[in-house]
Coordinates of C-alpha atoms in Angstrom, one line a residue:
M1 CA 191.1 178.1 108.1
A2 CA 190.7 175.7 111.0
S3 CA 191.8 172.0 110.6
P4 CA 189.2 169.5 109.4
L5 CA 189.0 168.1 112.9
V6 CA 188.2 171.4 114.5
R7 CA 185.7 172.3 111.7
N8 CA 183.9 169.0 112.0
L9 CA 183.7 169.2 115.8
A10 CA 182.2 172.7 115.4
A11 CA 179.8 171.5 112.7
T12 CA 178.7 168.6 115.0
A13 CA 177.8 171.1 117.7
L14 CA 175.8 173.1 115.2
G15 CA 174.2 170.1 113.5
L16 CA 173.0 168.6 116.8
G17 CA 171.7 172.1 117.7
L18 CA 169.7 172.2 114.5
L19 CA 168.1 168.9 115.5
L20 CA 167.4 170.2 119.0
P21 CA 163.6 170.8 118.4
L22 CA 163.2 167.1 118.1
A23 CA 164.4 166.6 121.6
S24 CA 160.8 167.2 122.7
L25 CA 159.6 164.0 121.2
P26 CA 158.2 161.5 123.8
V27 CA 161.2 159.2 123.6
F28 CA 163.4 161.9 125.3
A29 CA 160.8 162.9 127.9
L30 CA 162.1 163.5 131.4
G31 CA 161.5 165.8 134.4
A32 CA 158.4 167.7 135.4
W33 CA 158.2 169.6 132.1
D34 CA 159.1 166.5 130.1
K35 CA 159.2 168.2 126.7
A36 CA 161.1 171.3 127.7
E37 CA 163.8 170.0 130.1
P38 CA 165.4 167.8 127.4
L39 CA 165.8 171.0 125.3
V40 CA 167.8 172.7 128.1
I41 CA 170.1 169.7 128.5
G42 CA 170.6 169.4 124.8
L43 CA 171.4 173.1 124.4
H44 CA 174.1 172.9 127.1
L45 CA 175.6 169.9 125.5
C46 CA 175.8 171.6 122.1
A47 CA 177.4 174.6 123.7
A48 CA 179.9 172.3 125.5
L49 CA 180.9 170.8 122.1
A50 CA 181.3 174.3 120.7
A51 CA 183.6 175.2 123.6
F52 CA 185.6 172.0 123.0
A53 CA 185.9 173.0 119.3
L54 CA 187.1 176.4 120.3
A55 CA 189.6 174.8 122.7
A56 CA 191.0 172.7 119.9
G57 CA 191.0 175.6 117.6
A58 CA 193.0 177.7 120.1
V59 CA 195.8 175.2 119.8
Q60 CA 195.7 174.8 116.0
C61 CA 194.7 178.3 114.8
P62 CA 194.5 180.7 117.8
A63 CA 194.4 183.8 115.6
L64 CA 191.3 182.6 113.9
V65 CA 189.6 181.7 117.2
V66 CA 190.3 185.1 118.6
G67 CA 189.0 186.6 115.4
C68 CA 185.7 184.6 115.7
L69 CA 185.3 185.9 119.2
R70 CA 186.1 189.6 118.6
H71 CA 182.8 190.8 117.2
P72 CA 179.8 192.5 118.8
F73 CA 177.6 189.5 117.9
V74 CA 179.7 187.4 120.2
L75 CA 180.9 189.9 122.7
L76 CA 177.4 191.3 123.7
P77 CA 176.0 188.0 124.7
L78 CA 179.2 187.2 126.5
A79 CA 178.9 190.5 128.4
L80 CA 175.3 189.6 129.4
A81 CA 176.5 186.2 130.6
A82 CA 179.4 187.8 132.6
W83 CA 177.0 190.4 134.1
S84 CA 174.5 187.7 135.1
A85 CA 177.3 185.7 136.8
A86 CA 178.6 188.8 138.6
A87 CA 175.1 189.7 139.8
A88 CA 174.2 186.1 140.8
P89 CA 175.7 186.3 144.4
F90 CA 173.5 189.3 145.1
V91 CA 170.1 187.7 144.3
A92 CA 168.0 185.3 146.4
L93 CA 168.6 182.2 144.2
P94 CA 172.0 182.5 142.6
W95 CA 172.1 179.0 141.1
L96 CA 168.6 179.4 139.6
S97 CA 169.8 182.7 138.1
L98 CA 172.6 181.0 136.3
A99 CA 170.5 178.0 135.2
G100 CA 167.2 179.7 134.5
A101 CA 163.7 178.4 135.0
P102 CA 163.3 174.7 134.4
Q103 CA 160.8 175.3 131.6
S104 CA 163.3 177.3 129.5
G105 CA 166.8 177.3 130.9
Q106 CA 167.0 181.0 130.2
G107 CA 169.5 182.1 132.7
G108 CA 173.1 183.4 132.9
L109 CA 174.3 180.3 130.9
W110 CA 171.9 181.0 128.1
P111 CA 173.8 183.9 126.5
L112 CA 177.1 182.0 127.1
D113 CA 175.7 179.1 125.1
F114 CA 174.6 181.5 122.4
A115 CA 178.0 183.3 122.2
L116 CA 179.8 179.9 121.9
L117 CA 177.5 178.8 119.1
I118 CA 177.9 182.0 117.2
A119 CA 181.7 181.8 117.5
V120 CA 181.9 178.3 116.1
A121 CA 179.4 179.1 113.4
R122 CA 181.7 181.9 112.3
M123 CA 184.5 179.4 112.2
V124 CA 182.4 176.8 110.2
R125 CA 181.3 179.6 107.9
Q126 CA 184.7 179.6 106.3
D127 CA 184.1 176.1 104.9
G128 CA 181.5 176.7 102.2
L129 CA 180.7 173.1 101.6
L130 CA 180.2 172.3 105.3
W131 CA 178.1 175.4 105.7
R132 CA 175.8 174.4 102.9
R133 CA 175.4 171.0 104.3
L134 CA 174.3 172.5 107.6
G135 CA 171.9 174.7 105.7
L136 CA 170.4 171.7 104.1
L137 CA 170.1 170.1 107.5
A138 CA 168.4 173.2 108.8
V139 CA 165.8 173.2 106.1
A140 CA 165.1 169.5 106.6
S141 CA 164.8 169.9 110.4
V142 CA 162.4 172.8 110.2
A143 CA 160.3 171.0 107.6
V144 CA 160.0 168.0 109.9
V145 CA 159.1 170.3 112.8
A146 CA 156.4 172.0 110.7
A147 CA 155.0 168.6 109.7
L148 CA 155.0 167.4 113.4
K149 CA 153.3 170.5 114.6
A150 CA 150.6 170.1 111.8
F151 CA 150.2 166.5 113.0
D152 CA 150.0 167.7 116.6
W153 CA 147.3 170.1 115.7
G154 CA 145.0 167.5 114.1
W155 CA 146.0 164.8 116.6
G156 CA 145.5 167.1 119.6
L157 CA 142.0 168.1 118.4
S158 CA 141.1 164.4 118.4
G159 CA 142.4 164.0 122.0
G160 CA 145.8 162.5 121.2
R161 CA 149.0 163.5 123.1
H162 CA 151.2 166.1 121.3
L163 CA 154.5 164.9 120.0
L164 CA 156.2 168.3 120.4
I165 CA 155.6 171.2 122.9
W166 CA 151.9 172.0 123.1
V167 CA 152.5 175.7 122.6
A168 CA 153.2 175.9 118.9
A169 CA 154.3 179.5 119.0
Y170 CA 157.8 178.6 120.1
Y171 CA 158.4 176.9 116.7
G172 CA 157.4 180.0 114.8
W173 CA 160.8 181.5 115.6
L174 CA 162.4 179.0 113.3
G175 CA 160.4 180.5 110.5
L176 CA 162.1 183.9 111.2
V177 CA 165.5 182.4 111.4
L178 CA 165.6 179.9 108.5
P179 CA 165.7 182.3 105.6
V180 CA 168.6 184.3 107.1
L181 CA 170.5 181.2 108.0
V182 CA 170.3 179.7 104.6
L183 CA 170.0 182.7 102.2
G184 CA 171.5 185.6 104.2
D185 CA 175.1 184.6 103.8
G186 CA 175.6 186.4 100.5
E187 CA 176.2 183.2 98.5
E188 CA 174.4 182.7 95.2
R189 CA 171.4 180.3 95.3
G190 CA 169.2 178.9 92.7
R191 CA 165.6 180.2 92.4
W192 CA 164.1 176.9 93.3
W193 CA 166.2 176.6 96.5
R194 CA 165.2 180.1 97.6
W195 CA 161.5 179.3 97.1
L196 CA 161.9 176.0 98.9
V197 CA 163.5 177.7 101.9
L198 CA 160.8 180.4 102.0
A199 CA 158.1 177.8 101.7
V200 CA 159.4 175.8 104.6
A201 CA 159.8 179.0 106.7
V202 CA 156.2 180.0 105.9
A203 CA 155.0 176.5 106.7
V204 CA 156.5 176.5 110.2
V205 CA 155.1 179.9 110.9
L206 CA 151.7 178.8 109.8
A207 CA 152.1 175.6 111.9
S208 CA 152.9 177.8 114.9
R209 CA 149.4 179.5 114.6
T210 CA 150.8 182.7 116.0
L211 CA 149.8 185.9 114.3
A212 CA 152.5 187.9 116.2
I213 CA 155.3 185.8 114.6
G214 CA 153.9 186.3 111.1
A215 CA 153.4 190.0 111.7
A216 CA 157.0 190.3 112.9
G217 CA 158.2 188.6 109.8
L218 CA 156.3 191.0 107.6
L219 CA 157.6 193.9 109.5
G220 CA 161.1 192.6 109.0
L221 CA 160.6 192.4 105.3
A222 CA 159.4 196.0 105.2
A223 CA 162.5 197.1 107.2
A224 CA 164.8 195.2 104.8
E225 CA 163.1 196.7 101.8
G226 CA 163.5 200.2 103.2
V227 CA 167.3 199.6 103.4
R228 CA 167.4 198.3 99.8
R229 CA 165.5 201.3 98.5
R230 CA 167.8 203.6 100.6
L231 CA 164.8 205.0 102.6
W232 CA 167.0 204.7 105.7
G233 CA 170.6 203.6 106.3
K234 CA 172.5 201.9 109.1
G235 CA 171.4 204.4 111.8
G236 CA 167.8 204.3 110.7
A237 CA 167.8 200.5 110.9
V238 CA 169.3 200.6 114.4
A239 CA 166.7 203.1 115.6
L240 CA 163.9 201.1 114.0
T241 CA 165.1 198.0 115.8
G242 CA 165.1 199.8 119.1
I243 CA 161.6 201.3 118.5
T244 CA 160.2 197.9 117.5
A245 CA 161.5 196.3 120.6
L246 CA 160.1 198.9 123.0
L247 CA 157.1 200.4 121.4
P248 CA 154.6 197.5 121.6
G249 CA 154.9 197.4 125.4
L250 CA 154.5 201.2 125.7
L251 CA 151.5 201.2 123.5
L252 CA 149.9 198.4 125.4
A253 CA 150.3 200.3 128.6
M254 CA 149.1 203.7 127.2
V255 CA 146.4 202.8 124.7
P256 CA 143.4 201.1 126.4
V257 CA 141.7 200.2 123.1
L258 CA 144.5 197.7 122.3
R259 CA 143.4 195.6 125.3
S260 CA 140.1 194.7 123.7
S261 CA 141.9 191.7 122.3
A262 CA 142.0 188.8 124.8
S263 CA 145.6 188.0 124.1
L264 CA 146.7 191.6 124.5
A265 CA 144.6 192.0 127.6
D266 CA 146.4 189.0 129.0
R267 CA 149.8 190.7 128.2
Y268 CA 148.6 193.9 129.9
G269 CA 147.9 191.9 133.1
L270 CA 151.5 190.7 133.0
L271 CA 152.7 194.3 132.6
L272 CA 150.6 195.4 135.6
M273 CA 152.1 192.7 137.8
L274 CA 155.7 193.5 136.7
R275 CA 155.1 197.2 137.2
H276 CA 153.8 196.5 140.7
E277 CA 156.9 194.5 141.5
M278 CA 159.3 197.0 140.2
S279 CA 157.6 199.9 141.9
G280 CA 159.1 198.7 145.2
W281 CA 162.6 198.2 143.9
G282 CA 165.6 199.9 145.4
W283 CA 168.8 200.8 143.5
T284 CA 170.3 197.4 144.0
S285 CA 167.4 195.7 142.3
W286 CA 167.6 198.1 139.4
L287 CA 171.3 197.2 139.1
T288 CA 171.2 193.4 139.5
G289 CA 167.5 192.5 138.9
L290 CA 166.0 189.6 140.8
G291 CA 168.0 186.9 139.0
W292 CA 166.9 184.8 136.0
G293 CA 164.1 182.2 136.6
R294 CA 162.1 184.4 139.0
T295 CA 159.4 185.7 136.7
Q296 CA 156.9 183.1 137.8
D297 CA 157.5 184.0 141.4
V298 CA 156.9 187.7 140.6
F299 CA 153.7 186.9 138.9
H300 CA 152.3 184.9 141.8
K301 CA 153.6 187.4 144.3
S302 CA 151.8 190.3 142.5
L303 CA 148.8 188.4 141.1
H304 CA 146.4 190.8 143.0
A305 CA 147.8 193.7 140.9
S306 CA 146.8 192.2 137.6
G307 CA 143.3 193.8 137.6
M308 CA 142.0 190.4 136.3
R309 CA 139.4 188.0 137.7
L310 CA 141.2 185.1 139.3
W311 CA 138.4 182.7 139.8
D312 CA 136.2 182.2 136.7
G313 CA 138.7 181.0 134.2
S314 CA 138.3 184.0 131.9
W315 CA 142.0 184.9 132.2
T316 CA 144.4 182.6 130.3
F317 CA 147.1 183.1 132.9
M318 CA 145.2 181.1 135.5
T319 CA 145.1 178.0 133.4
S320 CA 148.6 178.3 131.9
D321 CA 152.2 178.0 133.0
Y322 CA 153.7 181.5 132.7
F323 CA 157.4 181.6 133.4
H324 CA 158.4 184.6 131.2
S325 CA 157.3 188.2 130.9
H326 CA 156.6 187.7 127.1
N327 CA 159.0 190.6 126.4
V328 CA 162.7 189.9 125.8
V329 CA 164.0 193.3 127.0
L330 CA 161.6 193.4 130.0
E331 CA 162.6 189.9 131.0
A332 CA 166.3 191.0 131.0
L333 CA 165.4 194.1 133.1
L334 CA 163.6 192.0 135.6
S335 CA 166.3 189.3 135.7
A336 CA 169.6 191.2 135.3
G337 CA 168.7 194.8 136.0
V338 CA 169.3 197.9 133.8
P339 CA 172.6 196.6 132.5
G340 CA 171.0 193.3 131.4
A341 CA 168.2 195.1 129.6
L342 CA 170.7 197.4 127.8
L343 CA 172.8 194.5 126.8
S344 CA 169.8 192.5 125.6
L345 CA 168.5 195.5 123.6
G346 CA 172.1 196.2 122.3
A347 CA 172.4 192.7 121.0
L348 CA 169.3 193.3 118.8
M349 CA 170.5 196.7 117.6
A350 CA 173.9 195.4 116.8
L351 CA 172.5 193.2 114.0
P352 CA 172.1 196.0 111.5
L353 CA 175.0 198.0 113.0
A354 CA 177.7 195.4 112.9
C355 CA 176.7 193.1 110.1
D356 CA 178.6 192.7 106.9
P357 CA 177.8 196.0 104.9
A358 CA 176.9 193.9 101.9
R359 CA 174.1 192.2 104.0
R360 CA 172.8 195.3 105.7
A361 CA 169.3 194.8 104.4
W362 CA 169.3 191.3 105.8
G363 CA 170.6 192.5 109.1
A364 CA 168.0 195.3 109.4
G365 CA 165.1 193.0 108.5
F366 CA 166.2 190.2 110.8
A367 CA 166.8 192.6 113.7
V368 CA 163.3 194.2 113.3
A369 CA 161.7 190.8 113.0
L370 CA 163.4 189.5 116.1
A371 CA 162.6 192.7 118.0
G372 CA 159.0 192.6 117.0
A373 CA 158.5 189.0 118.0
G374 CA 160.5 189.5 121.2
A375 CA 158.3 192.4 122.2
I376 CA 155.2 190.2 122.7
W377 CA 156.6 186.7 122.8
F378 CA 159.9 184.8 123.6
P379 CA 162.0 182.0 122.2
L380 CA 163.0 178.7 123.8
G381 CA 166.4 177.1 123.5
L382 CA 165.2 174.9 120.6
S383 CA 165.7 177.8 118.2
L384 CA 169.0 179.2 119.7
P385 CA 171.5 177.1 117.6
A386 CA 169.7 178.1 114.4
L387 CA 169.6 181.7 115.6
A388 CA 173.3 181.6 116.3
M389 CA 174.0 180.3 112.7
A390 CA 171.8 183.0 111.3
V391 CA 173.6 185.7 113.2
A392 CA 177.0 184.3 112.1
A393 CA 175.7 184.3 108.5
L394 CA 175.3 188.1 108.7
A395 CA 178.6 188.8 110.3
P396 CA 181.7 189.8 108.2
P397 CA 184.4 187.1 107.8
P398 CA 186.5 186.7 110.9
F399 CA 189.8 188.4 110.5
P400 CA 192.6 186.5 112.2
A401 CA 193.7 188.6 115.2
R402 CA 196.9 188.6 117.1
A403 CA 196.8 185.9 119.6
G404 CA 198.8 185.6 122.8
R405 CA 199.5 182.3 124.5
R406 CA 197.8 179.3 123.1
L407 CA 197.6 177.4 126.4
L408 CA 195.4 179.9 128.2
P409 CA 192.5 180.1 125.8
M410 CA 192.6 176.4 125.3
V411 CA 192.4 175.8 129.0
V412 CA 189.6 178.4 129.4
F413 CA 187.5 176.9 126.6
A414 CA 188.1 173.3 127.8
L415 CA 187.0 174.3 131.4
V416 CA 183.9 176.0 130.0
G417 CA 183.1 173.0 127.9
M418 CA 183.5 170.6 130.9
A419 CA 181.4 172.9 133.1
L420 CA 178.6 173.0 130.6
A421 CA 178.8 169.3 130.0
G422 CA 178.9 168.6 133.7
W423 CA 175.9 170.8 134.3
A424 CA 174.0 169.1 131.5
G425 CA 174.8 165.8 133.1
L426 CA 173.6 167.0 136.5
L427 CA 170.3 168.2 135.0
L428 CA 169.9 164.9 133.2
R429 CA 170.4 163.0 136.5
H430 CA 167.9 165.2 138.2
G431 CA 165.4 164.9 135.4
L432 CA 165.6 161.1 135.6
E433 CA 165.1 161.2 139.3
M434 CA 162.1 163.4 138.9
T435 CA 160.7 161.1 136.3
A436 CA 161.2 158.1 138.6
F437 CA 159.4 159.9 141.4
Q438 CA 156.5 160.8 139.2
N439 CA 156.2 157.2 137.9
A440 CA 156.2 155.9 141.4
V441 CA 153.5 158.3 142.4
S442 CA 151.4 157.5 139.4
A443 CA 151.7 153.8 139.9
G444 CA 150.8 154.0 143.6
A445 CA 154.1 152.3 144.6
S446 CA 154.6 151.4 148.3
D447 CA 158.2 152.5 148.3
I448 CA 158.3 156.2 147.3
P449 CA 161.6 157.9 146.9
D450 CA 162.1 161.3 148.4
L451 CA 161.2 164.1 146.1
P452 CA 164.6 165.1 144.7
A453 CA 166.0 168.5 145.6
D454 CA 166.4 170.8 142.5
P455 CA 170.1 171.6 141.8
R456 CA 169.0 175.0 140.6
G457 CA 167.9 175.8 144.2
G458 CA 164.2 176.6 143.6
D459 CA 161.1 174.6 144.1
L460 CA 159.2 175.2 140.8
E461 CA 159.5 171.6 139.8
A462 CA 158.3 170.3 143.2
A463 CA 155.4 172.7 143.2
E464 CA 154.4 171.5 139.7
I465 CA 154.6 167.8 140.6
I466 CA 152.8 168.2 143.9
S467 CA 150.0 170.2 142.4
H468 CA 149.4 167.8 139.6
A469 CA 149.7 164.7 141.8
F470 CA 147.1 165.8 144.4
L471 CA 144.8 167.0 141.6
G472 CA 145.0 163.5 140.2
F473 CA 144.3 161.9 143.5
E474 CA 140.8 163.5 143.5
S475 CA 139.7 161.0 140.8
V476 CA 141.1 157.9 142.6
R477 CA 138.5 155.3 143.3
S478 CA 137.7 154.6 147.0
A479 CA 139.0 151.0 146.8
E480 CA 142.5 152.2 145.5
R481 CA 143.0 155.1 147.8
G482 CA 145.3 153.2 150.2
R483 CA 147.8 152.6 147.4
Y484 CA 148.4 156.4 147.1
L485 CA 148.9 157.2 150.8
P486 CA 152.7 156.7 150.7
A487 CA 153.0 159.1 147.8
A488 CA 150.7 161.6 149.5
R489 CA 152.7 161.4 152.8
S490 CA 156.0 161.8 151.0
M491 CA 154.8 165.0 149.3
A492 CA 153.2 166.4 152.4
D493 CA 156.4 165.8 154.3
Y494 CA 158.3 167.7 151.6
L495 CA 155.9 170.6 152.0
R496 CA 156.5 170.6 155.8
R497 CA 160.2 170.6 155.4
R498 CA 160.6 173.1 152.6
L499 CA 157.9 175.7 153.2
P500 CA 159.7 177.5 156.1
E501 CA 162.7 178.2 153.9
T502 CA 161.6 178.2 150.2
Q503 CA 161.9 181.2 148.0
T504 CA 159.4 179.8 145.4
V505 CA 155.9 181.4 145.8
L506 CA 154.2 178.5 144.0
L507 CA 155.3 176.0 146.6
P508 CA 153.1 177.4 149.5
V509 CA 150.4 178.1 146.9
S510 CA 150.5 174.3 146.1
G511 CA 150.3 173.6 149.8
L512 CA 147.3 175.9 150.3
S513 CA 145.6 174.2 147.4
L514 CA 146.0 170.9 149.1
M515 CA 144.5 172.3 152.3
A516 CA 141.5 173.6 150.4
Q517 CA 141.0 170.3 148.6
T518 CA 141.2 168.5 151.9
H519 CA 139.1 170.7 154.2
L520 CA 136.8 172.7 152.0
L521 CA 136.3 171.4 148.5
G522 CA 136.0 167.8 149.6
G523 CA 138.0 166.2 146.9
L524 CA 140.7 164.9 149.3
T525 CA 139.0 164.6 152.6
W526 CA 140.2 161.0 152.7
L527 CA 143.7 162.3 153.1
G528 CA 143.1 164.9 155.8
D529 CA 143.5 162.7 159.0
D530 CA 146.3 160.5 157.6
L531 CA 148.4 163.5 156.6
D532 CA 147.6 165.4 159.8
L533 CA 146.6 168.5 157.8
S534 CA 145.1 170.5 160.6
G535 CA 143.5 173.9 160.4
Q536 CA 146.3 175.3 162.5
L537 CA 148.8 174.0 160.0
W538 CA 146.7 175.7 157.3
M539 CA 147.1 179.1 158.9
Q540 CA 150.9 178.5 159.4
W541 CA 151.2 177.7 155.6
I542 CA 149.3 180.9 154.8
D543 CA 151.8 182.8 157.0
M544 CA 154.6 181.2 155.0
A545 CA 153.0 182.2 151.8
W546 CA 152.6 185.8 153.0
R547 CA 156.3 185.8 153.8
L548 CA 156.9 185.7 150.1
A549 CA 153.7 187.4 148.8
P550 CA 152.6 189.7 151.7
E551 CA 149.9 191.5 149.6
R552 CA 148.1 188.3 148.5
G553 CA 145.2 188.4 151.0
D554 CA 143.2 186.3 148.5
L555 CA 145.3 183.2 149.5
A556 CA 143.3 183.1 152.7
I557 CA 139.8 183.0 151.1
P558 CA 139.4 179.1 151.4
L559 CA 140.5 179.1 155.0
F560 CA 138.4 182.2 156.0
T561 CA 135.4 180.6 154.2
R562 CA 135.8 177.4 156.2
M563 CA 136.1 179.4 159.5
A564 CA 133.0 181.4 158.6
T565 CA 130.9 178.4 157.8
T566 CA 132.1 176.4 160.8
G567 CA 131.5 179.2 163.3
R568 CA 135.1 179.8 164.2
S569 CA 134.6 183.6 164.6
D570 CA 137.6 184.0 167.0
L571 CA 140.1 182.4 164.5
L572 CA 138.5 184.3 161.6
E573 CA 138.8 187.6 163.5
A574 CA 142.5 186.9 164.2
G575 CA 143.2 186.0 160.6
V576 CA 141.3 189.0 159.2
Q577 CA 143.3 191.4 161.4
R578 CA 146.5 190.0 160.0
V579 CA 145.4 190.7 156.5
L580 CA 144.2 194.2 157.3
S581 CA 147.3 195.0 159.2
R582 CA 149.2 194.6 156.0
D583 CA 146.7 196.5 153.8
P584 CA 143.7 198.2 155.4
R585 CA 142.1 198.3 151.9
D586 CA 142.5 194.6 151.2
P587 CA 139.1 193.6 149.8
V588 CA 139.3 190.1 151.2
G589 CA 140.1 191.3 154.7
L590 CA 137.3 193.9 154.5
Y591 CA 134.8 191.4 153.3
F592 CA 135.3 188.8 156.0
H593 CA 135.6 191.4 158.7
G594 CA 132.3 192.8 157.5
L595 CA 130.7 189.4 157.7
L596 CA 131.8 189.2 161.3
L597 CA 130.5 192.6 162.2
V598 CA 127.1 192.3 160.6
Q599 CA 126.4 189.4 163.0
S600 CA 126.6 191.7 166.0
P601 CA 123.3 192.7 167.7
D602 CA 124.7 196.2 168.2
P603 CA 123.2 198.4 165.3
A604 CA 126.3 200.6 165.2
V605 CA 128.6 197.5 164.8
K606 CA 126.3 196.1 162.2
R607 CA 126.4 199.4 160.3
A608 CA 130.2 199.3 160.4
G609 CA 130.0 195.8 159.0
I610 CA 127.8 196.9 156.1
D611 CA 130.3 199.7 155.4
R612 CA 133.1 197.2 155.4
L613 CA 131.3 194.9 152.9
R614 CA 130.5 197.9 150.7
S615 CA 134.2 198.9 150.8
S616 CA 135.3 195.4 149.9
I617 CA 133.2 195.5 146.8
E618 CA 134.4 198.9 145.8
S619 CA 138.0 197.7 146.3
G620 CA 137.5 194.9 143.7
L621 CA 136.4 191.9 145.7
D622 CA 134.7 190.4 142.6
R623 CA 138.2 189.8 141.1
F624 CA 139.0 187.3 143.9
M625 CA 135.7 185.5 144.5
P626 CA 132.2 185.2 143.0
L627 CA 129.6 187.5 144.5
D628 CA 125.8 187.3 144.4
P629 CA 124.7 190.0 141.8
A630 CA 122.1 191.2 144.3
L631 CA 124.7 191.9 147.0
A632 CA 126.0 195.3 145.8
P633 CA 122.6 196.9 145.2
L634 CA 121.4 195.6 148.5
L635 CA 124.4 197.1 150.4
R636 CA 123.8 200.4 148.6
Q637 CA 120.3 200.5 150.0
Q638 CA 121.4 200.0 153.6

């Protein structure tokens, strides 16, 4: 057994991790996603403490540390982290791939954090008293989270600001994890304690208001009962886990009746966009993926392939912040290629395969529940420490393994801990700078700092802040508009600097939204002259957007509308030809070209214009812009 110092350091890492969901409280707010970014920082700090505990343990009891590491529950996430790091130099944004999207932090470091936490949990598991205390803390933490989300629900309905993350489904994962963490370790527990744990787990699932999480839990119970009744063994449980992880996505793609549900139709739209992206992949993309943190870019690059209406608010995606594919294995495939997907799926299937034989039913049920939930949803880092403890509870006791030199593992773990702590500190500094920038913008300060560059290398945060800031400027009273000009200039300058080189699709989309607000919609006309947002610059920004999303002809709709209504037929013709040169069937290009042609006095040209308008409608123009219901019947009569 490790020394008390090592065990207490490891337990501190786990205990702070169990409290991680509370890092979303307003007192910790920072960054563009002020409830999510503290979770990412906190997770890395907990993992850094875990690495330091392993470094100390490598000096005091190296055989035990090696034994804690040598298990598939630890080695599979370590392999995923190693593969993500190896693939990072071959993707467009390597630092973003390691760090993950700002909203989640799910990148190459995520499985490293997970593996470190599982390893120290296996170490702490040897101290029964310390483990039970952590179990008590877990129950208390989840109970508090359930109460806070219940409060948020009522408070939010009355217009109050949520205390925790608005999307309650993320907390439902704690309900799947808690019973395994506290009751799945094989120790005897009193009946009252078992009922209390189950009650808290059910409470947080109910507070999450997510049917999918509850259904996954019930499916897991059925899988566990099948093992207990010997309906299937280890191999059957492994197969059932794999089927549960893969089948929902396949059914959604192949069975149209499932899409009658709004939420499942939403998921199907995501699948169509991802399929469109992957249809153009070469072998290198299948090997390395695009890198972690790029899902949002893929969605906005392939939005036209969703089959959904983009303009009437009927699709949840258009009013939400989607940064994940809502499928754990598919996300790994997109981000880390086929090896990443296999490792992600393998980590799930290892739960019933490599768990303590005495806890096979727990392992099977837990694996199926996680696979079912991960097939249609995804966790945030707030549940990762508790998940690591639950996985460790199912593992057999670590057998001390022959250890080599003590210095090397100690140095490796110390360096890993320092790297994670340093990265967390860098994210903390960046988050504070982003918060200061947002506060200066909101206050209409005269001295506006530059918008900080994201150390992850992307521009997701900048796009989010710029979009929300200019949207807020629309409601500024006339007498106060001058106060906000410095902030507007600062953000417009950022767009001019970054758009030619950015790899983030949402940044040019934010710039095009600003152009539409300034020149067409009228909400920000008072900024147009001051910011020098000319129509020529608008077309340049569209070209920059098309560099990243070449099939998004719909991005030009506001500009083409302005050209059509102001009589700039020459510019409209040039713009339309650029769209049609990329895709001759683009409905937006066909529509505006048809508008130009029907104005010709030549009957043959006019007829060609009507044909173009008809083709645009047949190609799905109504998905991109509203149409007069009488237009299609009228064109059919021509």
